[in-house]
Amino acid sequence: MSFNFDPAKVCACGKTHTTAVEHVTIEEGAINAIPGYAKAYGAKKAFIIGDINTYPLAGDKITAMLEAEGICCTSYVFKERRLEPDEKAVGSLVLHYDAKSDIIISIGSGVINDISKIIAYQTNTPYVIVASAAFMDGYAAGSSSMAIDGVKVTVPAKSPDVIIGDINILNGAPIHMAKAGLGDMLAKYVSICEWRLSNLINGEYYCEEVAEFTRQSLRACVNGAKGLLEHNDESMKMLFEGLINCGKAMDYAGCSRPGGGVEHYFSHIWDMRGLDFGTPTSSHGMQVALGTLNTIKCYQELKNITPNREKALAYAKNFDFADWSEQLRTFVGKGAEAMIALEAKEKKYDLDKHAARLEVILEKWDDILRIIDEELPSVEEFEAILDSIEAPKTLEAIGLDSSTLAMTLKSTKDIRDKYVLPRLLWDIGELDEVCNKVFG
């Protein structure tokens, strides 16, 4: 990438862009660099974290290399085949953590990284993540995606000091993991679009430099996508570098906007339903890819709309939050309580606030349509990308139910304090009609 953010320079957006990630090594045999990094951080004792799937990839080799350099090692290996990022997992790791350790080295992808970053944050210990797959964009982020009381939330955590992407390990992972990683990258079409829309409508902070850094990473990944099926080393390197860059972009921006928008909330809703009702779920990246596809379909329909002030004001006035809360409880489960409680703080349904947003939307509708055109591919173009990696294009293909799509989209407007597509559709009084037209 051509971007080099100078932490001493103030950007045109008014911020200085920094990331806590100090070193990234992406190459064949990258794990061989770990002893050097450990010594650079003055480590005397390493705590190595993995699970029964990831530890065998490199755990013993890393231990042997460190001990050969006089660095003692202890480890904890989760026994679960499918580890959940929840209170139980964090508590288990806390109880087994060796407090005498002065560096943490984890081997894994999403869940292992999220849990380990919390321990590193709490102990303020240098942290190295050895990626087990190019699976998601959260490696570099200074936060963790967790399930707390059945609700998907983002909590403060420590960005890795060092990220290791060993191409031999990454290309040895099952191909569905690389497909999921690309799925997470494809979300950036929507994330940048919605970041710009919220900046236009609400005056939310936005940085074009960070946005373009994210776009460049996305383009590189899409250009190399087909090579992933052939386990091409260069394609894998581009994908992993793109995922790391998007994590850094969230650090640079100081928010999650570069990484995800409403398409991520599709995945969160499905995960929450899975936690409470036992409904099927798939990998985060595949859910996000399908969330992105269905989001693009809705934006494409939005382009056919001319907002009407009277219709929008009447829609907001007739909205029954108590009735909607019951619908949320029925559809989402116990995770709905936190979503419902958010409204008391946020007041997004307040009629005066809605009226003020509506006036901005009506005034800037042409700009809204321009941003959508500039940032989003067509449905056909997006499906062609999915086809290039033989990825699914329907919910049924990953075990989910497409009849839930309308209610999923409606629910996403309540999951976080973030202006996303369903909020815009609600503001113009078209949420129900777009759901009916797109999802049936």
Coordinates of C-alpha atoms in Angstrom, one line a residue:
M1 CA 0.0 0.0 0.0
S2 CA 1.2 3.5 -0.8
F3 CA -0.2 5.1 2.4
N4 CA 2.3 5.9 5.2
F5 CA 0.5 7.6 8.1
D6 CA 2.9 9.8 10.0
P7 CA 2.0 9.7 13.7
A8 CA 3.6 13.1 14.2
K9 CA 1.6 14.7 11.4
V10 CA -1.9 16.1 11.7
C11 CA -4.1 14.8 8.9
A12 CA -6.5 17.0 6.9
C13 CA -9.3 15.4 9.0
G14 CA -7.8 17.0 12.1
K15 CA -6.5 13.8 13.7
T16 CA -3.1 12.2 13.9
H17 CA -3.4 8.6 12.8
T18 CA -1.7 6.0 14.9
T19 CA -1.9 2.3 15.4
A20 CA -0.7 0.2 18.3
V21 CA 0.5 -2.5 15.9
E22 CA 4.3 -2.2 15.8
H23 CA 5.4 -5.1 13.6
V24 CA 3.8 -7.2 10.8
T25 CA 5.6 -10.1 9.2
I26 CA 3.9 -11.8 6.3
E27 CA 6.0 -14.4 4.5
E28 CA 6.9 -18.0 4.3
G29 CA 8.4 -19.2 7.6
A30 CA 7.3 -16.0 9.4
I31 CA 7.1 -17.8 12.7
N32 CA 10.9 -18.0 12.7
A33 CA 10.9 -14.2 13.5
I34 CA 9.2 -14.8 16.9
P35 CA 12.3 -15.3 19.0
G36 CA 13.7 -12.1 17.7
Y37 CA 10.6 -10.2 18.5
A38 CA 10.4 -11.8 22.0
K39 CA 14.0 -10.7 22.8
A40 CA 13.3 -7.2 21.5
Y41 CA 10.5 -6.9 24.0
G42 CA 12.9 -8.2 26.8
A43 CA 10.8 -11.3 27.3
K44 CA 12.0 -14.0 29.8
K45 CA 8.8 -16.0 30.0
A46 CA 6.2 -16.5 27.3
F47 CA 2.6 -17.6 27.8
I48 CA 1.3 -19.4 24.6
I49 CA -2.4 -19.6 23.9
G50 CA -4.2 -21.8 21.4
D51 CA -6.9 -24.4 21.0
I52 CA -7.0 -28.0 19.9
N53 CA -7.3 -26.9 16.3
T54 CA -4.6 -24.1 16.2
Y55 CA -2.0 -25.1 18.8
P56 CA -0.7 -28.0 16.7
L57 CA 0.0 -25.7 13.8
A58 CA 2.9 -24.0 15.5
G59 CA 2.8 -24.3 19.3
D60 CA 5.5 -26.9 19.8
K61 CA 7.8 -25.3 17.2
I62 CA 7.4 -21.8 18.8
T63 CA 8.1 -23.2 22.2
A64 CA 11.2 -25.0 21.0
M65 CA 12.5 -21.9 19.3
L66 CA 11.9 -19.7 22.4
E67 CA 13.4 -22.2 24.8
A68 CA 16.5 -22.5 22.6
E69 CA 17.0 -18.8 23.2
G70 CA 16.6 -19.1 27.0
I71 CA 12.9 -17.9 27.1
C72 CA 10.7 -20.1 29.3
C73 CA 7.3 -21.1 28.1
T74 CA 4.0 -22.1 29.6
S75 CA 0.8 -22.6 27.7
Y76 CA -2.9 -23.0 27.8
V77 CA -4.8 -24.9 25.1
F78 CA -8.6 -24.7 24.9
K79 CA -10.2 -28.1 24.5
E80 CA -13.4 -27.0 22.8
R81 CA -13.7 -27.7 19.1
R82 CA -15.9 -24.7 18.6
L83 CA -14.8 -22.0 21.1
E84 CA -17.2 -19.2 21.9
P85 CA -16.0 -15.6 22.6
D86 CA -17.9 -15.4 25.9
E87 CA -17.5 -15.0 29.7
K88 CA -16.7 -18.7 30.1
A89 CA -13.8 -18.6 27.7
V90 CA -12.3 -15.4 29.2
G91 CA -12.7 -16.7 32.7
S92 CA -11.0 -20.0 31.8
L93 CA -8.1 -18.2 30.3
V94 CA -7.8 -15.8 33.3
L95 CA -7.7 -18.8 35.7
H96 CA -4.9 -20.5 33.7
Y97 CA -2.9 -17.4 32.9
D98 CA 0.7 -17.4 34.3
A99 CA 1.1 -14.0 35.9
K100 CA 4.9 -14.3 35.7
S101 CA 4.7 -14.2 31.9
D102 CA 6.1 -11.1 30.2
I103 CA 4.9 -11.8 26.7
I104 CA 1.7 -13.4 25.3
I105 CA 1.8 -15.4 22.1
S106 CA -1.4 -16.7 20.6
I107 CA -2.0 -19.0 17.7
G108 CA -5.4 -18.7 16.1
S109 CA -7.8 -16.4 14.3
G110 CA -11.1 -14.7 15.4
V111 CA -12.0 -16.1 18.8
I112 CA -8.5 -16.9 20.1
N113 CA -7.4 -13.4 19.1
D114 CA -10.4 -11.7 20.7
I115 CA -9.9 -13.5 24.0
S116 CA -6.2 -13.1 24.1
K117 CA -6.4 -9.4 23.4
I118 CA -8.5 -9.0 26.5
I119 CA -6.0 -10.7 28.7
A120 CA -3.2 -8.6 27.1
Y121 CA -5.2 -5.5 27.7
Q122 CA -5.9 -6.3 31.3
T123 CA -2.3 -7.3 32.1
N124 CA -0.7 -4.7 29.8
T125 CA 1.6 -7.4 28.4
P126 CA 3.3 -7.4 24.9
Y127 CA 1.2 -9.5 22.6
V128 CA 2.0 -11.5 19.5
I129 CA -0.7 -13.1 17.4
V130 CA 0.3 -15.9 15.0
A131 CA -2.6 -16.1 12.5
S132 CA -4.0 -19.6 11.8
A133 CA -6.0 -18.4 8.8
A134 CA -6.8 -15.2 6.8
F135 CA -10.2 -15.4 8.3
M136 CA -11.3 -11.9 9.5
D137 CA -10.1 -8.3 9.8
G138 CA -10.0 -8.2 13.6
Y139 CA -6.4 -9.2 14.1
A140 CA -5.1 -5.6 14.4
A141 CA -8.1 -4.0 16.0
G142 CA -7.9 -2.5 19.5
S143 CA -11.1 -4.1 20.5
S144 CA -12.7 -7.6 20.8
S145 CA -16.0 -8.9 19.6
M146 CA -17.6 -10.8 22.4
A147 CA -20.9 -12.4 23.5
I148 CA -21.9 -11.1 26.9
D149 CA -25.2 -12.2 28.4
G150 CA -26.1 -13.4 24.9
V151 CA -25.5 -10.1 23.2
K152 CA -22.8 -9.4 20.6
V153 CA -20.8 -6.5 21.9
T154 CA -17.4 -4.8 21.2
V155 CA -15.2 -4.3 24.2
P156 CA -11.8 -2.6 24.7
A157 CA -8.8 -4.7 24.2
K158 CA -5.1 -4.5 23.3
S159 CA -4.1 -4.4 19.6
P160 CA -1.3 -6.9 19.0
D161 CA 2.2 -5.5 19.1
V162 CA 3.3 -8.1 16.5
I163 CA 1.2 -9.9 13.9
I164 CA 2.7 -13.0 12.2
G165 CA 1.3 -14.2 8.9
D166 CA 3.1 -17.3 8.0
I167 CA 2.1 -18.1 4.4
N168 CA 2.7 -21.8 5.0
I169 CA 0.2 -21.8 7.8
L170 CA -2.3 -19.5 6.1
N171 CA -2.3 -21.5 2.9
G172 CA -2.6 -24.7 4.8
A173 CA -5.9 -23.6 6.3
P174 CA -9.2 -24.9 4.8
I175 CA -10.2 -22.9 1.8
H176 CA -13.5 -21.9 3.4
M177 CA -11.5 -19.8 5.9
A178 CA -9.9 -17.8 3.1
K179 CA -13.3 -17.3 1.5
A180 CA -14.6 -16.0 4.9
G181 CA -11.7 -13.6 5.1
L182 CA -12.5 -12.2 1.7
G183 CA -16.1 -12.0 2.8
D184 CA -15.0 -9.8 5.6
M185 CA -13.0 -7.6 3.2
L186 CA -16.0 -7.2 0.9
A187 CA -17.9 -5.6 3.7
K188 CA -15.7 -2.5 3.2
Y189 CA -17.8 -1.5 0.2
V190 CA -20.7 -0.8 2.6
S191 CA -18.6 0.4 5.5
I192 CA -17.1 3.3 3.6
C193 CA -20.4 4.1 1.9
E194 CA -22.2 4.3 5.3
W195 CA -19.4 6.2 6.9
R196 CA -19.7 8.9 4.2
L197 CA -23.5 8.9 4.5
S198 CA -23.4 9.5 8.2
N199 CA -20.8 12.2 7.8
L200 CA -23.2 13.9 5.3
I201 CA -26.4 13.5 7.3
N202 CA -25.2 13.7 10.9
G203 CA -21.8 15.4 10.7
E204 CA -20.0 12.3 12.0
Y205 CA -16.2 12.4 11.8
Y206 CA -14.9 11.1 8.5
C207 CA -11.4 10.9 7.0
E208 CA -10.9 10.5 3.3
E209 CA -7.3 9.4 3.7
V210 CA -8.3 6.4 5.9
A211 CA -11.2 5.6 3.6
E212 CA -8.9 5.5 0.6
F213 CA -6.4 3.4 2.5
T214 CA -9.3 0.9 3.1
R215 CA -10.4 1.1 -0.5
Q216 CA -6.9 0.3 -1.8
S217 CA -6.8 -2.8 0.5
L218 CA -10.2 -3.9 -0.7
R219 CA -9.2 -3.5 -4.4
A220 CA -6.0 -5.5 -4.0
C221 CA -7.9 -8.4 -2.3
V222 CA -10.6 -8.4 -5.0
N223 CA -8.0 -8.4 -7.8
G224 CA -6.3 -11.4 -6.2
A225 CA -9.4 -13.3 -5.2
K226 CA -9.5 -16.0 -7.8
G227 CA -6.0 -17.1 -6.8
L228 CA -7.2 -18.1 -3.4
L229 CA -8.8 -21.2 -4.8
E230 CA -5.4 -22.3 -6.1
H231 CA -3.7 -21.5 -2.8
N232 CA -1.6 -18.9 -4.6
D233 CA 0.9 -17.4 -2.2
E234 CA 0.6 -13.9 -3.5
S235 CA -3.2 -13.9 -3.4
M236 CA -3.0 -15.1 0.2
K237 CA -0.5 -12.4 1.1
M238 CA -2.7 -9.7 -0.4
L239 CA -5.7 -11.0 1.5
F240 CA -4.0 -11.2 4.8
E241 CA -2.3 -7.8 4.3
G242 CA -5.7 -6.3 3.4
L243 CA -7.3 -7.7 6.5
I244 CA -4.5 -6.3 8.7
N245 CA -4.7 -2.9 7.0
C246 CA -8.4 -2.7 7.7
G247 CA -7.8 -3.4 11.3
K248 CA -5.2 -0.7 11.3
A249 CA -7.7 1.6 9.6
M250 CA -10.0 1.3 12.5
D251 CA -7.1 2.3 14.8
Y252 CA -6.3 5.3 12.5
A253 CA -9.9 6.4 12.5
G254 CA -10.4 5.8 16.2
C255 CA -13.7 4.0 15.4
S256 CA -15.0 0.9 13.7
R257 CA -16.4 2.7 10.6
P258 CA -13.7 1.6 8.2
G259 CA -14.3 -2.0 9.1
G260 CA -18.0 -2.5 9.0
G261 CA -21.5 -1.2 8.7
V262 CA -24.9 -2.7 8.6
E263 CA -23.7 -5.9 6.8
H264 CA -21.8 -6.8 10.0
Y265 CA -25.0 -6.3 12.0
F266 CA -26.8 -8.9 9.8
S267 CA -24.1 -11.4 11.1
H268 CA -24.5 -10.2 14.7
I269 CA -28.2 -10.7 14.7
W270 CA -27.9 -14.2 13.3
D271 CA -25.3 -15.0 15.9
M272 CA -27.5 -13.6 18.7
R273 CA -30.4 -15.8 17.4
G274 CA -28.1 -18.7 17.4
L275 CA -27.0 -18.2 21.0
D276 CA -30.6 -17.9 22.3
F277 CA -32.7 -20.1 20.0
G278 CA -30.1 -22.5 18.6
T279 CA -30.8 -21.5 15.0
P280 CA -28.0 -22.2 12.5
T281 CA -25.0 -19.9 12.1
S282 CA -22.0 -19.9 9.8
S283 CA -18.6 -18.3 9.8
H284 CA -18.5 -14.5 10.5
G285 CA -17.0 -13.8 7.1
M286 CA -19.5 -15.8 5.1
Q287 CA -22.4 -14.2 7.0
V288 CA -20.9 -10.8 6.4
A289 CA -20.5 -11.5 2.7
L290 CA -24.2 -12.4 2.4
G291 CA -25.1 -9.4 4.6
T292 CA -23.2 -7.2 2.2
L293 CA -24.9 -8.7 -0.8
N294 CA -28.4 -8.2 0.7
T295 CA -27.4 -4.7 1.8
I296 CA -26.4 -3.8 -1.8
K297 CA -29.7 -5.1 -3.0
C298 CA -31.5 -2.7 -0.6
Y299 CA -29.3 0.3 -1.6
Q300 CA -30.0 -0.5 -5.2
E301 CA -33.8 -0.3 -4.4
L302 CA -33.3 2.9 -2.4
K303 CA -32.0 4.5 -5.6
N304 CA -35.5 4.2 -7.1
I305 CA -37.0 6.2 -4.3
T306 CA -37.8 9.9 -4.1
P307 CA -38.3 10.8 -0.4
N308 CA -41.6 12.5 0.6
R309 CA -41.6 14.7 3.7
E310 CA -45.2 14.1 4.7
K311 CA -44.9 10.3 4.3
A312 CA -41.7 10.2 6.3
L313 CA -43.1 12.4 9.2
A314 CA -46.3 10.2 9.3
Y315 CA -44.2 7.0 9.4
A316 CA -42.2 8.2 12.3
K317 CA -45.2 9.5 14.2
N318 CA -47.0 6.2 13.8
F319 CA -44.0 4.1 14.9
D320 CA -44.9 2.2 18.1
F321 CA -41.6 1.6 20.0
A322 CA -43.3 -0.6 22.6
D323 CA -44.8 -2.9 19.9
W324 CA -41.4 -2.9 18.1
S325 CA -39.7 -3.9 21.3
E326 CA -41.9 -6.9 21.6
Q327 CA -41.1 -7.9 18.0
L328 CA -37.4 -7.6 18.8
R329 CA -37.7 -9.8 21.9
T330 CA -39.5 -12.4 19.8
F331 CA -37.0 -12.4 16.9
V332 CA -33.6 -11.7 18.6
G333 CA -34.2 -13.3 22.0
K334 CA -32.7 -12.1 25.2
G335 CA -30.1 -10.1 23.4
A336 CA -32.9 -7.7 22.4
E337 CA -33.0 -6.2 26.0
A338 CA -29.7 -4.4 25.5
M339 CA -30.9 -3.2 22.0
I340 CA -34.1 -1.9 23.5
A341 CA -32.3 -0.2 26.4
L342 CA -30.0 1.6 23.9
E343 CA -32.9 3.7 22.8
A344 CA -33.3 5.4 26.2
K345 CA -29.8 6.8 25.7
E346 CA -29.8 7.3 22.0
K347 CA -33.3 8.5 21.3
K348 CA -33.0 7.9 17.6
Y349 CA -36.8 7.6 17.4
D350 CA -37.4 11.1 18.9
L351 CA -39.7 13.0 16.6
D352 CA -37.8 16.3 16.8
K353 CA -34.4 14.5 16.1
H354 CA -36.0 12.6 13.2
A355 CA -37.5 15.8 11.7
A356 CA -34.1 17.5 11.8
R357 CA -32.4 14.5 10.1
L358 CA -35.1 14.3 7.5
E359 CA -34.5 17.9 6.4
V360 CA -30.9 17.2 5.8
I361 CA -31.7 14.0 3.9
L362 CA -34.2 15.8 1.7
E363 CA -31.8 18.7 1.0
K364 CA -28.9 16.3 0.2
W365 CA -30.7 13.5 -1.5
D366 CA -28.7 13.9 -4.7
D367 CA -25.5 13.7 -2.7
I368 CA -26.7 10.6 -1.0
L369 CA -27.4 8.9 -4.3
R370 CA -24.0 10.0 -5.6
I371 CA -22.1 8.5 -2.7
I372 CA -24.0 5.2 -3.1
D373 CA -23.0 5.1 -6.8
E374 CA -19.4 6.0 -6.1
E375 CA -18.9 3.4 -3.3
L376 CA -21.1 0.4 -4.1
P377 CA -20.8 -2.2 -6.9
S378 CA -23.9 -3.4 -8.6
V379 CA -25.5 -6.6 -7.3
E380 CA -24.3 -8.3 -10.5
E381 CA -20.7 -7.1 -10.0
F382 CA -20.7 -8.2 -6.3
E383 CA -22.1 -11.7 -7.2
A384 CA -19.3 -12.0 -9.8
I385 CA -16.8 -11.6 -7.0
L386 CA -18.5 -14.3 -5.0
D387 CA -18.5 -16.5 -8.0
S388 CA -14.8 -16.0 -8.5
I389 CA -14.1 -17.8 -5.2
E390 CA -17.1 -20.2 -5.5
A391 CA -18.7 -18.6 -2.5
P392 CA -22.5 -19.0 -1.6
K393 CA -25.0 -16.3 -2.6
T394 CA -28.0 -17.5 -0.6
L395 CA -28.6 -17.9 3.1
E396 CA -29.8 -21.4 2.5
A397 CA -26.4 -22.3 1.1
I398 CA -24.9 -21.7 4.6
G399 CA -27.7 -23.2 6.5
L400 CA -29.7 -20.0 7.3
D401 CA -33.2 -19.1 6.4
S402 CA -33.8 -16.3 3.9
S403 CA -37.3 -15.7 5.3
T404 CA -35.6 -13.9 8.2
L405 CA -33.9 -11.3 6.0
A406 CA -36.6 -8.6 6.3
M407 CA -36.8 -8.8 10.1
T408 CA -33.0 -9.0 10.3
L409 CA -32.5 -5.8 8.4
K410 CA -35.2 -4.0 10.5
S411 CA -33.5 -5.3 13.7
T412 CA -30.0 -4.0 12.7
K413 CA -31.0 -0.4 13.2
D414 CA -31.1 -1.0 17.0
I415 CA -28.0 -3.1 17.6
R416 CA -25.5 -0.2 17.9
D417 CA -25.4 3.6 18.1
K418 CA -24.4 3.9 14.4
Y419 CA -26.2 5.4 11.4
V420 CA -26.7 2.6 8.9
L421 CA -29.0 1.8 6.0
P422 CA -32.1 0.7 7.9
R423 CA -32.0 4.0 9.9
L424 CA -31.9 6.0 6.6
L425 CA -34.8 3.9 5.3
W426 CA -36.7 4.5 8.6
D427 CA -36.0 8.2 8.4
I428 CA -37.6 8.5 5.0
G429 CA -40.5 6.1 5.9
E430 CA -39.5 3.4 3.4
L431 CA -38.1 0.6 5.6
D432 CA -41.1 -1.7 5.3
E433 CA -41.6 -1.1 1.6
V434 CA -37.9 -1.8 0.7
C435 CA -38.0 -4.9 2.8
N436 CA -41.1 -6.1 1.0
K437 CA -39.7 -5.3 -2.5
V438 CA -36.2 -6.8 -1.9
F439 CA -37.0 -9.7 0.4
G440 CA -40.7 -10.5 -0.4

